[in-house]
Amino acid sequence: MYHEHPLKILRFSMKNIWLLIFPLLRGLSVMHFDAAGVYTWLKGAWFDILVLGLILLFGYVRWYYSYVDITEHSIIHTEGVFIRVRTAIPLNSVSVATVERPLLMIPFNGVRMSIDTRAGILKRTDMKLLVTGKVCAGIISHIPDVDDKRKTEGISRPTLASILLFSVFFSSSFSGVVYIAAFFIKGGDIAHDIITLSLSKITETTELLPSKIVQKIPAAALAAGMLFIAAWTLSFIINIIRYSRFRMKCDDRRINVSCGVINRREYRINSEHINYTDLRQNLIMKLCGVVTVNISCAGYGSESQYLPVLLPIRMEKDLGRELEKLGVFSGGKMDIVPRKAGLMNYIWLPVIATVSLFPAGDFLAGLFPKFAELIRFTAIMLEIPSIWMVAVKTVALMTSGVSLYDDRIMVRCSKWTAFHTVVADLDNIVKIDIQQSLFQLLNGRCSVHLWMCGEMSTRYIVRSITLEDAMKISKLLDYRLHEKVKCRKNKKK
């Protein structure tokens, strides 16, 4: 039986921090900035010490009755004083075990542990622990790791250049920050001119004060633009720190991933619990043949600031066959592809936006002539992402498709500006929808919506394929479902 780290006493105590309101009220009532006030406060300081002691005592009692036990088959976390809560996780149900060693915890020998299973919803961690390094070693030793004797060879380590490129592509709003910064920098000058002209027509007697205010507008806009750039730069640096020293090794059943500098993280992943693999790209990566390999597995990348990345940046042609046992496939000819005549199914929305922005801008400029320059500038800035989306969706038409295998499916499609190559076992598809609009009904085409299982189901859409091809997918999945049910019935017998 193991207790959690003594630092957990402080965390438990924080839940009763509201009791400090009583010393605070007493201090406000007796405190005066003179000798008599200080004496009165010190005279009653025993009350403040008593309250603080009670807070720490509550934390200690909760810590004392919170412990972890490991049996031959499960990890058990028991907590609570009056109402005891006992959480048991079978070892063979552990999908991902995470060990974090934050830099600030090193002097205290503190380690954060997270244990996740496929159970639950909304990406909630099943068990969180704060333990010492010794306790962590005792717990993690019961969770299977990669067998070095059966380790998959030939997986190259990510280089510094690949980590830098990954950080560039996946930092927050890389191109969007530059775009917003330009909007504020240029838009600030336009706003300055508009407001100056308007104020000069309203009054001349108060010209001096408004002039000083208006002159600050371009500087404020410039500062806002620089703030967005600084935010992306900070995100870029944080990503480098998070994913530096990225290491991945695996065997037939287990994956071990470690990364980070300031907060070193280690993941032990049960590869049998991977829902699907996802090769992600943006348009630039697509044109360069570069991918990042991600996986969907409960507990891996479940926190919003971390990505479920298995390989940061690789050339798609260099993925090799050593990762196929993990479901990482690429290349190959698509069995089912969209019809080129269905181009408008992909690009109709960004095309409408692209074509209508300038006329809409001119119309609004006519209605509000004082803001004409700002409106036209806004239209130009909105035109840029619209044209980009037209390019993305055009490439999506040329590269999307579905490949069917005996026991798995590969789906190539796009979501917003990202391209996905998803490979999943047929058993991991939880739902399929075939949808037809009125125009698709006339020409015999449709859209196939595929939902993949996971803590949160994810949908992928392939548009503009023939109804006949869509039925092939549906029949294959339906056949697999019936076979699965039949096998379960035979096992029961």
mmCIF file of N, CA, C and O in Angstrom, residues 18 24 37 52 55 78 96-97 102 107 165 167 185 191 215 217 221 256 292-293 296 315 333 335 375 448 467 475 487:
data_model
loop_
_atom_site.group_PDB
_atom_site.id
_atom_site.type_symbol
_atom_site.label_atom_id
_atom_site.label_comp_id
_atom_site.label_asym_id
_atom_site.label_seq_id
_atom_site.Cartn_x
_atom_site.Cartn_y
_atom_site.Cartn_z
ATOM 1 N N TRP A 18 -11.308 28.534 2.110
ATOM 2 C CA TRP A 18 -12.336 29.523 2.400
ATOM 3 C C TRP A 18 -12.409 29.844 3.897
ATOM 4 O O TRP A 18 -12.899 30.912 4.294
ATOM 5 N N LEU A 24 -9.304 36.798 8.195
ATOM 6 C CA LEU A 24 -9.283 38.037 7.435
ATOM 7 C C LEU A 24 -10.272 39.050 8.019
ATOM 8 O O LEU A 24 -9.939 40.233 8.196
ATOM 9 N N GLY A 37 -3.195 48.998 17.559
ATOM 10 C CA GLY A 37 -3.823 48.098 16.606
ATOM 11 C C GLY A 37 -2.989 46.857 16.359
ATOM 12 O O GLY A 37 -3.514 45.739 16.294
ATOM 13 N N LEU A 52 -5.576 28.206 10.540
ATOM 14 C CA LEU A 52 -4.608 27.672 9.580
ATOM 15 C C LEU A 52 -4.253 26.227 9.913
ATOM 16 O O LEU A 52 -4.118 25.376 9.022
ATOM 17 N N ILE A 55 -7.042 23.937 8.787
ATOM 18 C CA ILE A 55 -7.001 23.732 7.329
ATOM 19 C C ILE A 55 -5.979 22.662 6.977
ATOM 20 O O ILE A 55 -6.247 21.742 6.196
ATOM 21 N N THR A 78 -7.927 4.392 -3.152
ATOM 22 C CA THR A 78 -8.968 4.593 -2.143
ATOM 23 C C THR A 78 -8.800 5.980 -1.533
ATOM 24 O O THR A 78 -7.684 6.362 -1.158
ATOM 25 N N VAL A 96 -3.382 3.802 -21.481
ATOM 26 C CA VAL A 96 -2.192 4.659 -21.437
ATOM 27 C C VAL A 96 -1.867 4.979 -19.983
ATOM 28 O O VAL A 96 -2.760 5.371 -19.218
ATOM 29 N N ALA A 97 -0.633 4.809 -19.615
ATOM 30 C CA ALA A 97 -0.130 5.264 -18.313
ATOM 31 C C ALA A 97 0.869 6.387 -18.580
ATOM 32 O O ALA A 97 1.799 6.222 -19.377
ATOM 33 N N PRO A 102 7.702 17.241 -13.676
ATOM 34 C CA PRO A 102 7.893 18.679 -13.865
ATOM 35 C C PRO A 102 9.164 19.153 -13.173
ATOM 36 O O PRO A 102 9.555 18.633 -12.113
ATOM 37 N N PRO A 107 12.972 19.009 -6.997
ATOM 38 C CA PRO A 107 13.539 19.140 -5.637
ATOM 39 C C PRO A 107 12.742 18.390 -4.571
ATOM 40 O O PRO A 107 13.286 18.022 -3.530
ATOM 41 N N LEU A 165 10.201 21.968 -37.459
ATOM 42 C CA LEU A 165 9.139 22.050 -38.462
ATOM 43 C C LEU A 165 7.782 21.708 -37.853
ATOM 44 O O LEU A 165 6.777 22.355 -38.150
ATOM 45 N N SER A 167 6.882 22.177 -34.777
ATOM 46 C CA SER A 167 6.493 23.321 -33.954
ATOM 47 C C SER A 167 6.000 24.472 -34.811
ATOM 48 O O SER A 167 5.067 25.193 -34.431
ATOM 49 N N ILE A 185 -2.338 46.204 -38.018
ATOM 50 C CA ILE A 185 -1.356 47.237 -38.353
ATOM 51 C C ILE A 185 -1.893 48.162 -39.437
ATOM 52 O O ILE A 185 -1.844 49.391 -39.329
ATOM 53 N N ALA A 191 -8.457 53.242 -39.436
ATOM 54 C CA ALA A 191 -9.318 53.695 -38.355
ATOM 55 C C ALA A 191 -8.918 55.080 -37.868
ATOM 56 O O ALA A 191 -9.764 55.913 -37.553
ATOM 57 N N GLN A 215 -4.585 59.760 -32.060
ATOM 58 C CA GLN A 215 -3.200 59.502 -32.457
ATOM 59 C C GLN A 215 -2.671 58.206 -31.849
ATOM 60 O O GLN A 215 -1.688 57.652 -32.320
ATOM 61 N N ILE A 217 -4.429 55.454 -31.768
ATOM 62 C CA ILE A 217 -5.075 54.296 -32.387
ATOM 63 C C ILE A 217 -4.100 53.465 -33.221
ATOM 64 O O ILE A 217 -4.036 52.246 -33.080
ATOM 65 N N ALA A 221 -3.204 49.602 -32.433
ATOM 66 C CA ALA A 221 -3.413 48.545 -33.416
ATOM 67 C C ALA A 221 -2.118 47.800 -33.689
ATOM 68 O O ALA A 221 -2.101 46.573 -33.825
ATOM 69 N N ASN A 256 6.137 3.010 -26.337
ATOM 70 C CA ASN A 256 6.680 3.901 -25.317
ATOM 71 C C ASN A 256 7.081 5.211 -25.991
ATOM 72 O O ASN A 256 7.881 5.215 -26.919
ATOM 73 N N THR A 292 2.567 14.172 -40.345
ATOM 74 C CA THR A 292 2.795 13.884 -38.932
ATOM 75 C C THR A 292 1.855 12.754 -38.549
ATOM 76 O O THR A 292 0.678 12.755 -38.922
ATOM 77 N N VAL A 293 2.357 11.760 -37.847
ATOM 78 C CA VAL A 293 1.588 10.564 -37.518
ATOM 79 C C VAL A 293 0.984 10.731 -36.127
ATOM 80 O O VAL A 293 1.698 10.952 -35.147
ATOM 81 N N SER A 296 -5.315 7.796 -32.163
ATOM 82 C CA SER A 296 -6.436 8.011 -31.252
ATOM 83 C C SER A 296 -6.422 6.881 -30.237
ATOM 84 O O SER A 296 -6.665 5.726 -30.570
ATOM 85 N N MET A 315 8.653 12.260 -43.994
ATOM 86 C CA MET A 315 8.243 12.189 -45.387
ATOM 87 C C MET A 315 7.314 10.973 -45.530
ATOM 88 O O MET A 315 7.600 9.896 -45.017
ATOM 89 N N LYS A 333 -3.237 2.852 -54.006
ATOM 90 C CA LYS A 333 -4.313 3.406 -54.820
ATOM 91 C C LYS A 333 -5.636 3.308 -54.075
ATOM 92 O O LYS A 333 -5.933 2.305 -53.432
ATOM 93 N N ASP A 335 -9.448 2.653 -53.624
ATOM 94 C CA ASP A 335 -10.460 1.821 -54.288
ATOM 95 C C ASP A 335 -11.670 2.643 -54.712
ATOM 96 O O ASP A 335 -12.277 2.384 -55.756
ATOM 97 N N ILE A 375 -13.943 49.133 -44.722
ATOM 98 C CA ILE A 375 -14.750 48.014 -45.225
ATOM 99 C C ILE A 375 -14.050 47.318 -46.378
ATOM 100 O O ILE A 375 -13.999 46.082 -46.435
ATOM 101 N N VAL A 448 -20.411 10.155 -47.866
ATOM 102 C CA VAL A 448 -20.340 9.100 -46.861
ATOM 103 C C VAL A 448 -19.748 9.678 -45.589
ATOM 104 O O VAL A 448 -18.661 10.263 -45.604
ATOM 105 N N LEU A 467 -23.257 6.447 -55.549
ATOM 106 C CA LEU A 467 -24.085 5.718 -54.589
ATOM 107 C C LEU A 467 -23.705 4.241 -54.573
ATOM 108 O O LEU A 467 -23.747 3.589 -53.525
ATOM 109 N N LYS A 475 -22.127 -2.215 -47.164
ATOM 110 C CA LYS A 475 -22.300 -3.672 -47.118
ATOM 111 C C LYS A 475 -21.132 -4.345 -46.417
ATOM 112 O O LYS A 475 -21.322 -5.298 -45.654
ATOM 113 N N CYS A 487 -19.927 -14.202 -33.827
ATOM 114 C CA CYS A 487 -18.814 -14.717 -33.024
ATOM 115 C C CYS A 487 -19.120 -14.611 -31.536
ATOM 116 O O CYS A 487 -18.811 -15.518 -30.755
#
